[in-house]
Amino acid sequence: MVEIRKIVTVVEETHSEGGRRVDPAARVAVVAAVIQNPWAGQGFVQDLTPGIEANGSDLGALLAPRVLEALGAPAEAFGKAAIVGVNGEIEHGSGLIHFLGFGNHFRRAANATTLLPAVEKRGPAGIVFDIPLKHVTDATIRSHHQSLEVRIADAPHPDELIIALAAAAQGRPQQRLAAFSPDQL
């Protein structure tokens, strides 16, 4: 597997929203691996498949159980991210996270059936990114459409990637939007 510089875990609990208590507290978690970009220094690589197959599944297998353990509850919403250092291409991150060998680890662990929403972005160390989350079995459930803001102060370096998974144990705190009607889909 590709070289991992660090793994960052963030857990957030919201106890109050809109001036009202949230009980139980709304819990979200993210686990991010800061890795060496497997294509760093190679120039334009036409076929990314060997690097994706060599690293994508292992990254999914590493991150999926960690984010669920950090969440400490069954996941009701989930998402993923690939943040590329400035020397890399968006396609490098996209290739790793939009690979069933990566995402299926999380889907199986979370008993999920929907596609994982994603963010891909290139930027310098300390870039802020938002991981979108959707319900694990029904992406039309609006209460679970939310995002988690993440920032790792010293990552990604120019030749690194941040590969992250995020999960929520519930929908947005104090959500009160009506369910989608058939004409809104």
Coordinates of N, CA and C in Angstrom, one line a residue:
M1 N 0.8 -1.2 0.0 CA 0.0 0.0 0.0 C 0.9 1.2 0.0
V2 N 0.3 2.3 -0.5 CA 1.0 3.6 -0.6 C 1.5 4.1 0.8
E3 N 2.5 4.9 0.9 CA 3.0 5.4 2.1 C 2.0 6.3 2.8
I4 N 1.8 6.1 4.1 CA 0.9 6.9 4.9 C 1.7 7.8 5.8
R5 N 1.6 9.1 5.7 CA 2.3 10.0 6.6 C 1.6 10.1 7.9
K6 N 0.2 10.2 7.9 CA -0.5 10.4 9.1 C -2.0 10.0 8.9
I7 N -2.6 9.7 10.0 CA -4.1 9.5 10.0 C -4.7 10.4 11.0
V8 N -5.7 11.2 10.6 CA -6.3 12.2 11.4 C -7.8 11.7 11.6
T9 N -8.2 11.7 12.9 CA -9.6 11.4 13.3 C -10.2 12.6 14.0
V10 N -11.4 13.0 13.5 CA -12.1 14.1 14.1 C -13.5 13.6 14.4
V11 N -13.9 13.9 15.7 CA -15.3 13.5 16.1 C -15.9 14.8 16.6
E12 N -17.1 15.1 16.2 CA -17.8 16.3 16.6 C -19.2 15.9 17.2
E13 N -19.6 16.5 18.3 CA -20.9 16.3 18.9 C -21.6 17.6 19.0
T14 N -22.8 17.7 18.5 CA -23.6 18.9 18.7 C -24.6 18.7 19.8
H15 N -24.5 19.5 20.8 CA -25.4 19.3 22.0 C -26.5 20.4 22.0
S16 N -26.4 21.4 21.2 CA -27.4 22.4 21.1 C -27.4 23.0 19.7
E17 N -28.6 23.2 19.1 CA -28.8 23.8 17.8 C -30.0 24.6 17.8
G18 N -29.9 25.9 17.3 CA -31.1 26.7 17.2 C -31.6 27.1 18.6
G19 N -30.7 27.1 19.6 CA -31.1 27.4 20.9 C -31.8 26.3 21.7
R20 N -31.8 25.1 21.1 CA -32.5 24.0 21.7 C -31.5 22.9 21.9
R21 N -31.8 22.1 23.0 CA -30.9 21.0 23.3 C -31.1 19.9 22.2
V22 N -30.0 19.2 21.9 CA -30.0 18.1 21.0 C -29.8 16.9 21.8
D23 N -30.8 16.0 22.0 CA -30.6 14.8 22.8 C -31.2 13.6 22.2
P24 N -30.3 12.6 21.9 CA -28.9 12.6 22.2 C -28.1 13.5 21.2
A25 N -26.9 13.8 21.7 CA -26.1 14.7 20.9 C -25.9 14.2 19.5
A26 N -25.9 15.1 18.5 CA -25.7 14.7 17.1 C -24.2 14.4 16.9
R27 N -23.8 13.3 16.4 CA -22.4 12.9 16.3 C -22.0 12.6 14.9
V28 N -20.9 13.2 14.5 CA -20.3 13.0 13.2 C -18.8 12.7 13.4
A29 N -18.2 11.9 12.4 CA -16.8 11.6 12.5 C -16.2 11.6 11.1
V30 N -14.9 11.9 11.1 CA -14.2 11.8 9.8 C -12.8 11.1 10.2
V31 N -12.4 10.2 9.3 CA -11.0 9.7 9.4 C -10.3 9.9 8.1
A32 N -9.2 10.6 8.1 CA -8.5 11.0 6.9 C -7.1 10.4 6.9
A33 N -6.6 9.8 5.8 CA -5.3 9.4 5.7 C -4.5 10.4 4.8
V34 N -3.4 10.8 5.2 CA -2.5 11.7 4.4 C -1.5 10.8 3.8
I35 N -1.5 10.6 2.5 CA -0.7 9.6 1.8 C 0.2 10.3 0.8
Q36 N 1.2 9.6 0.4 CA 2.1 10.0 -0.7 C 1.2 9.7 -2.0
N37 N 1.2 10.7 -2.9 CA 0.5 10.5 -4.2 C 1.2 9.4 -4.9
P38 N 0.5 8.3 -5.3 CA 1.2 7.2 -6.0 C 1.7 7.6 -7.3
W39 N 1.3 8.7 -7.9 CA 1.7 9.1 -9.2 C 2.7 10.3 -9.2
A40 N 3.1 10.7 -8.0 CA 4.0 11.9 -7.8 C 5.3 11.7 -8.6
G41 N 5.7 12.8 -9.3 CA 6.9 12.8 -10.0 C 6.9 12.0 -11.3
Q42 N 5.8 11.5 -11.8 CA 5.8 10.7 -13.0 C 5.3 11.4 -14.2
G43 N 5.0 12.7 -14.0 CA 4.4 13.4 -15.2 C 3.0 12.9 -15.4
F44 N 2.5 13.2 -16.6 CA 1.1 12.7 -17.0 C 1.1 11.2 -17.2
V45 N 0.3 10.5 -16.4 CA 0.2 9.1 -16.5 C -1.2 8.8 -17.1
Q46 N -1.1 8.2 -18.3 CA -2.4 7.9 -19.1 C -3.3 6.9 -18.4
D47 N -2.7 5.8 -17.9 CA -3.5 4.7 -17.3 C -3.2 4.7 -15.8
L48 N -4.2 5.2 -15.0 CA -4.1 5.2 -13.6 C -4.5 3.9 -12.9
T49 N -5.0 3.0 -13.7 CA -5.6 1.7 -13.2 C -4.6 1.0 -12.3
P50 N -3.4 0.7 -12.6 CA -2.5 0.0 -11.7 C -2.3 0.6 -10.4
G51 N -2.2 1.9 -10.3 CA -2.1 2.6 -9.0 C -3.4 2.6 -8.2
I52 N -4.5 2.7 -8.9 CA -5.8 2.6 -8.2 C -6.0 1.2 -7.6
E53 N -5.7 0.2 -8.4 CA -5.9 -1.2 -8.0 C -5.0 -1.6 -6.9
A54 N -3.8 -1.0 -6.9 CA -2.8 -1.3 -5.9 C -3.0 -0.6 -4.6
N55 N -3.8 0.5 -4.5 CA -4.0 1.3 -3.3 C -5.4 1.5 -2.9
G56 N -6.4 1.5 -3.8 CA -7.7 1.9 -3.5 C -8.4 1.0 -2.4
S57 N -8.4 -0.3 -2.7 CA -9.0 -1.2 -1.8 C -8.4 -1.2 -0.4
D58 N -7.1 -1.2 -0.3 CA -6.4 -1.1 1.0 C -6.8 0.1 1.8
L59 N -6.9 1.3 1.1 CA -7.3 2.5 1.8 C -8.7 2.4 2.3
G60 N -9.6 1.9 1.5 CA -11.0 1.7 2.0 C -11.1 0.7 3.2
A61 N -10.3 -0.4 3.1 CA -10.3 -1.3 4.2 C -9.7 -0.7 5.5
L62 N -8.8 0.2 5.3 CA -8.1 0.9 6.5 C -9.1 1.9 7.1
L63 N -9.7 2.7 6.3 CA -10.5 3.8 6.8 C -11.9 3.5 7.2
A64 N -12.6 2.6 6.6 CA -14.0 2.3 6.9 C -14.2 1.8 8.3
P65 N -13.5 0.9 8.8 CA -13.7 0.5 10.2 C -13.3 1.6 11.2
R66 N -12.3 2.4 10.9 CA -11.9 3.4 11.8 C -12.9 4.5 11.9
V67 N -13.6 4.9 10.8 CA -14.6 6.0 10.9 C -15.8 5.5 11.7
L68 N -16.2 4.3 11.5 CA -17.3 3.7 12.2 C -17.0 3.6 13.7
E69 N -15.8 3.1 14.0 CA -15.4 3.1 15.4 C -15.4 4.4 16.1
A70 N -14.9 5.4 15.4 CA -14.8 6.8 15.9 C -16.2 7.3 16.1
L71 N -17.2 7.0 15.2 CA -18.5 7.5 15.3 C -19.2 6.8 16.5
G72 N -18.9 5.6 16.8 CA -19.4 5.0 18.0 C -20.9 4.6 18.0
A73 N -21.5 4.6 16.8 CA -22.9 4.3 16.6 C -23.0 3.9 15.1
P74 N -24.1 3.2 14.8 CA -24.4 2.9 13.4 C -24.4 4.2 12.5
A75 N -23.8 4.1 11.4 CA -23.9 5.3 10.4 C -25.2 5.3 9.8
E76 N -25.8 6.5 9.8 CA -27.0 6.8 9.0 C -26.7 7.6 7.8
A77 N -25.6 8.3 7.8 CA -25.2 9.2 6.6 C -23.7 9.0 6.4
F78 N -23.3 9.1 5.2 CA -21.8 8.9 4.9 C -21.4 9.7 3.7
G79 N -20.1 9.9 3.6 CA -19.5 10.6 2.4 C -18.0 10.3 2.4
K80 N -17.3 10.9 1.3 CA -15.9 10.6 1.1 C -15.3 11.9 0.5
A81 N -13.9 11.9 0.6 CA -13.2 13.1 0.0 C -11.8 12.6 -0.5
A82 N -11.4 13.3 -1.5 CA -10.0 13.2 -2.0 C -9.5 14.6 -2.2
I83 N -8.5 15.0 -1.5 CA -7.9 16.3 -1.6 C -6.5 16.1 -2.1
V84 N -6.1 16.8 -3.2 CA -4.9 16.6 -3.9 C -4.0 17.7 -3.7
G85 N -2.7 17.4 -3.4 CA -1.7 18.4 -3.2 C -1.5 19.1 -4.6
V86 N -0.9 20.3 -4.6 CA -0.8 21.2 -5.8 C 0.0 20.6 -6.9
N87 N 0.9 19.6 -6.7 CA 1.6 18.9 -7.8 C 0.8 17.8 -8.4
G88 N -0.3 17.5 -7.9 CA -1.1 16.3 -8.4 C -2.3 16.8 -9.2
E89 N -3.0 15.8 -9.8 CA -4.2 16.1 -10.6 C -5.4 15.6 -9.8
I90 N -6.5 16.3 -10.0 CA -7.8 15.9 -9.4 C -8.1 14.4 -9.7
E91 N -7.7 14.0 -10.9 CA -8.0 12.6 -11.3 C -7.3 11.6 -10.4
H92 N -6.1 12.0 -9.8 CA -5.4 11.1 -8.9 C -6.3 10.7 -7.7
G93 N -6.9 11.8 -7.1 CA -7.7 11.5 -6.0 C -9.0 10.9 -6.4
S94 N -9.6 11.3 -7.5 CA -10.9 10.8 -7.9 C -10.7 9.3 -8.2
G95 N -9.6 8.9 -8.8 CA -9.4 7.5 -9.2 C -9.4 6.6 -7.9
L96 N -8.8 7.1 -6.9 CA -8.8 6.2 -5.6 C -10.1 6.1 -5.0
I97 N -10.9 7.2 -4.9 CA -12.2 7.1 -4.1 C -13.4 6.7 -5.0
H98 N -13.3 6.9 -6.3 CA -14.4 6.4 -7.2 C -14.1 5.1 -7.8
F99 N -13.7 4.2 -6.9 CA -13.3 2.8 -7.2 C -14.1 1.9 -6.3
L100 N -14.9 1.0 -6.8 CA -15.7 0.2 -6.0 C -14.9 -0.6 -4.9
G101 N -13.7 -0.9 -5.3 CA -12.8 -1.6 -4.3 C -12.5 -0.7 -3.1
F102 N -12.7 0.6 -3.2 CA -12.5 1.6 -2.1 C -13.9 1.7 -1.4
G103 N -14.9 2.1 -2.1 CA -16.2 2.5 -1.4 C -16.9 1.3 -0.9
N104 N -16.8 0.1 -1.5 CA -17.5 -1.1 -1.0 C -17.2 -1.5 0.4
H105 N -16.0 -1.2 0.9 CA -15.6 -1.5 2.3 C -16.5 -0.7 3.2
F106 N -16.7 0.6 2.9 CA -17.5 1.5 3.7 C -19.0 1.1 3.6
R107 N -19.5 0.8 2.4 CA -20.9 0.4 2.2 C -21.2 -0.9 3.0
R108 N -20.3 -1.9 2.9 CA -20.5 -3.1 3.7 C -20.5 -2.9 5.2
A109 N -19.5 -2.1 5.6 CA -19.4 -1.9 7.1 C -20.6 -1.1 7.6
A110 N -21.2 -0.2 6.8 CA -22.3 0.7 7.2 C -23.6 0.1 6.8
N111 N -23.7 -1.1 6.2 CA -24.9 -1.7 5.7 C -25.6 -0.7 4.8
A112 N -24.9 -0.1 3.9 CA -25.4 0.9 3.0 C -25.6 0.4 1.6
T113 N -26.5 1.1 0.9 CA -26.8 0.7 -0.5 C -26.7 1.9 -1.4
T114 N -26.5 3.1 -1.0 CA -26.5 4.2 -1.9 C -25.0 4.5 -2.3
L115 N -24.9 5.3 -3.3 CA -23.5 5.8 -3.7 C -23.0 6.8 -2.6
L116 N -21.8 6.8 -2.4 CA -21.1 7.7 -1.4 C -21.0 9.1 -2.1
P117 N -21.6 10.1 -1.5 CA -21.3 11.5 -2.1 C -19.8 11.8 -1.8
A118 N -19.3 12.7 -2.7 CA -17.9 12.9 -2.6 C -17.5 14.4 -2.9
V119 N -16.3 14.8 -2.5 CA -15.7 16.0 -2.9 C -14.3 15.7 -3.3
E120 N -13.9 16.3 -4.4 CA -12.5 16.2 -4.9 C -12.0 17.7 -5.1
K121 N -10.8 17.9 -4.7 CA -10.3 19.3 -4.7 C -8.8 19.3 -4.7
R122 N -8.2 20.3 -5.3 CA -6.7 20.4 -5.2 C -6.4 21.7 -4.4
G123 N -5.4 21.6 -3.6 CA -5.0 22.8 -2.9 C -3.8 22.6 -2.0
P124 N -3.4 23.7 -1.3 CA -2.2 23.6 -0.5 C -2.5 23.1 0.9
A125 N -1.4 22.9 1.6 CA -1.6 22.4 3.0 C -2.5 23.3 3.8
G126 N -3.4 22.8 4.6 CA -4.3 23.6 5.4 C -5.6 23.9 4.7
I127 N -5.8 23.5 3.4 CA -7.0 23.8 2.7 C -8.2 23.3 3.4
V128 N -9.3 24.1 3.4 CA -10.6 23.6 4.1 C -11.4 22.9 3.0
F129 N -12.0 21.8 3.4 CA -12.9 21.1 2.4 C -14.1 20.6 3.2
D130 N -15.2 20.5 2.5 CA -16.5 20.0 3.1 C -16.8 18.7 2.5
I131 N -17.0 17.7 3.3 CA -17.4 16.4 2.9 C -18.9 16.3 2.9
P132 N -19.6 16.1 1.8 CA -21.0 16.0 1.8 C -21.4 14.6 2.3
L133 N -22.5 14.6 3.0 CA -23.1 13.4 3.6 C -24.5 13.2 3.1
K134 N -24.9 11.9 2.8 CA -26.2 11.5 2.4 C -26.6 10.3 3.2
H135 N -27.9 10.0 3.2 CA -28.4 8.8 3.9 C -27.8 7.5 3.3
V136 N -27.5 6.6 4.1 CA -26.8 5.4 3.7 C -27.7 4.4 2.8
T137 N -29.0 4.5 2.9 CA -29.8 3.7 2.1 C -30.8 4.4 1.2
D138 N -31.0 5.7 1.4 CA -31.9 6.5 0.6 C -31.5 7.9 0.4
A139 N -30.9 8.2 -0.7 CA -30.3 9.6 -0.9 C -31.3 10.7 -1.0
T140 N -32.6 10.3 -1.0 CA -33.7 11.4 -1.1 C -34.1 11.8 0.3
I141 N -33.6 11.2 1.4 CA -34.0 11.6 2.7 C -33.3 12.9 3.1
R142 N -34.0 14.0 3.0 CA -33.4 15.3 3.2 C -32.8 15.6 4.5
S143 N -33.3 14.9 5.6 CA -32.8 15.2 6.9 C -31.3 14.8 7.0
H144 N -30.8 14.0 6.1 CA -29.4 13.5 6.2 C -28.5 14.2 5.3
H145 N -29.0 15.1 4.5 CA -28.2 15.9 3.6 C -27.4 16.9 4.5
Q146 N -26.2 16.8 4.6 CA -25.4 17.7 5.5 C -23.9 17.6 5.0
S147 N -23.1 18.4 5.6 CA -21.7 18.3 5.3 C -20.8 18.5 6.5
L148 N -19.6 18.1 6.4 CA -18.7 18.1 7.5 C -17.4 18.9 7.1
E149 N -17.1 20.0 7.7 CA -15.9 20.8 7.3 C -14.7 20.2 8.0
V150 N -13.7 20.0 7.1 CA -12.4 19.4 7.6 C -11.2 20.3 7.2
R151 N -10.2 20.3 8.0 CA -9.0 21.0 7.7 C -7.9 20.3 8.4
I152 N -6.8 20.0 7.7 CA -5.6 19.4 8.3 C -4.5 20.4 8.1
A153 N -4.0 21.0 9.2 CA -3.1 22.1 9.1 C -1.9 21.9 8.2
D154 N -1.3 20.7 8.2 CA 0.0 20.5 7.5 C -0.2 19.5 6.3
A155 N -1.4 19.4 5.7 CA -1.7 18.5 4.6 C -2.7 19.1 3.7
P156 N -2.6 18.7 2.4 CA -1.6 17.9 1.8 C -0.4 18.6 1.4
H157 N 0.8 18.0 1.5 CA 2.0 18.5 0.9 C 1.8 18.5 -0.6
P158 N 2.7 19.1 -1.4 CA 2.4 19.2 -2.8 C 2.3 17.8 -3.5
D159 N 3.0 16.8 -3.0 CA 3.0 15.5 -3.6 C 2.2 14.5 -2.8
E160 N 1.2 14.9 -2.0 CA 0.4 14.1 -1.2 C -1.1 14.2 -1.6
L161 N -1.9 13.2 -1.0 CA -3.3 13.2 -1.1 C -3.9 13.1 0.3
I162 N -5.0 13.6 0.5 CA -5.8 13.3 1.7 C -7.0 12.5 1.2
I163 N -7.1 11.3 1.7 CA -8.3 10.4 1.4 C -9.0 10.3 2.7
A164 N -10.3 10.6 2.7 CA -11.1 10.6 3.9 C -12.5 10.0 3.7
L165 N -13.0 9.4 4.8 CA -14.3 9.0 5.0 C -15.0 9.7 6.1
A166 N -16.3 10.0 6.0 CA -17.0 10.6 7.1 C -18.4 9.9 7.3
A167 N -18.9 10.0 8.5 CA -20.1 9.4 8.8 C -20.9 10.2 9.9
A168 N -22.2 10.1 9.9 CA -23.0 10.7 10.9 C -24.0 9.7 11.4
A169 N -24.2 9.8 12.7 CA -25.1 8.8 13.4 C -26.6 9.2 13.3
Q170 N -26.9 10.3 12.6 CA -28.2 10.8 12.5 C -28.3 11.9 11.4
G171 N -29.4 12.4 11.2 CA -29.6 13.5 10.3 C -29.1 14.8 11.0
R172 N -29.4 15.9 10.3 CA -29.0 17.2 10.9 C -29.7 17.5 12.2
P173 N -29.1 18.1 13.2 CA -29.7 18.4 14.4 C -30.9 19.4 14.1
Q174 N -32.0 19.1 14.8 CA -33.3 19.9 14.7 C -33.8 20.0 13.2
Q175 N -33.5 19.0 12.4 CA -34.1 19.0 11.0 C -35.6 19.0 11.1
R176 N -36.2 19.8 10.2 CA -37.6 19.8 10.2 C -38.2 20.1 8.8
L177 N -37.4 19.9 7.8 CA -37.9 20.0 6.4 C -38.9 18.8 6.1
A178 N -39.9 19.1 5.3 CA -40.8 18.0 4.9 C -40.1 17.0 4.0
A179 N -40.5 15.8 4.0 CA -40.0 14.8 3.1 C -40.2 15.2 1.7
F180 N -39.4 14.7 0.8 CA -39.6 14.9 -0.7 C -41.0 14.4 -1.1
S181 N -41.7 15.1 -1.9 CA -42.9 14.5 -2.5 C -42.4 14.0 -3.9
P182 N -43.3 13.2 -4.5 CA -42.9 12.6 -5.8 C -42.6 13.6 -6.9
D183 N -43.2 14.8 -6.9 CA -42.9 15.8 -7.9 C -41.7 16.6 -7.6
Q184 N -41.0 16.4 -6.5 CA -39.8 17.1 -6.2 C -38.5 16.3 -6.5
L185 N -38.7 15.0 -6.9 CA -37.6 14.1 -7.1 C -36.9 14.4 -8.4

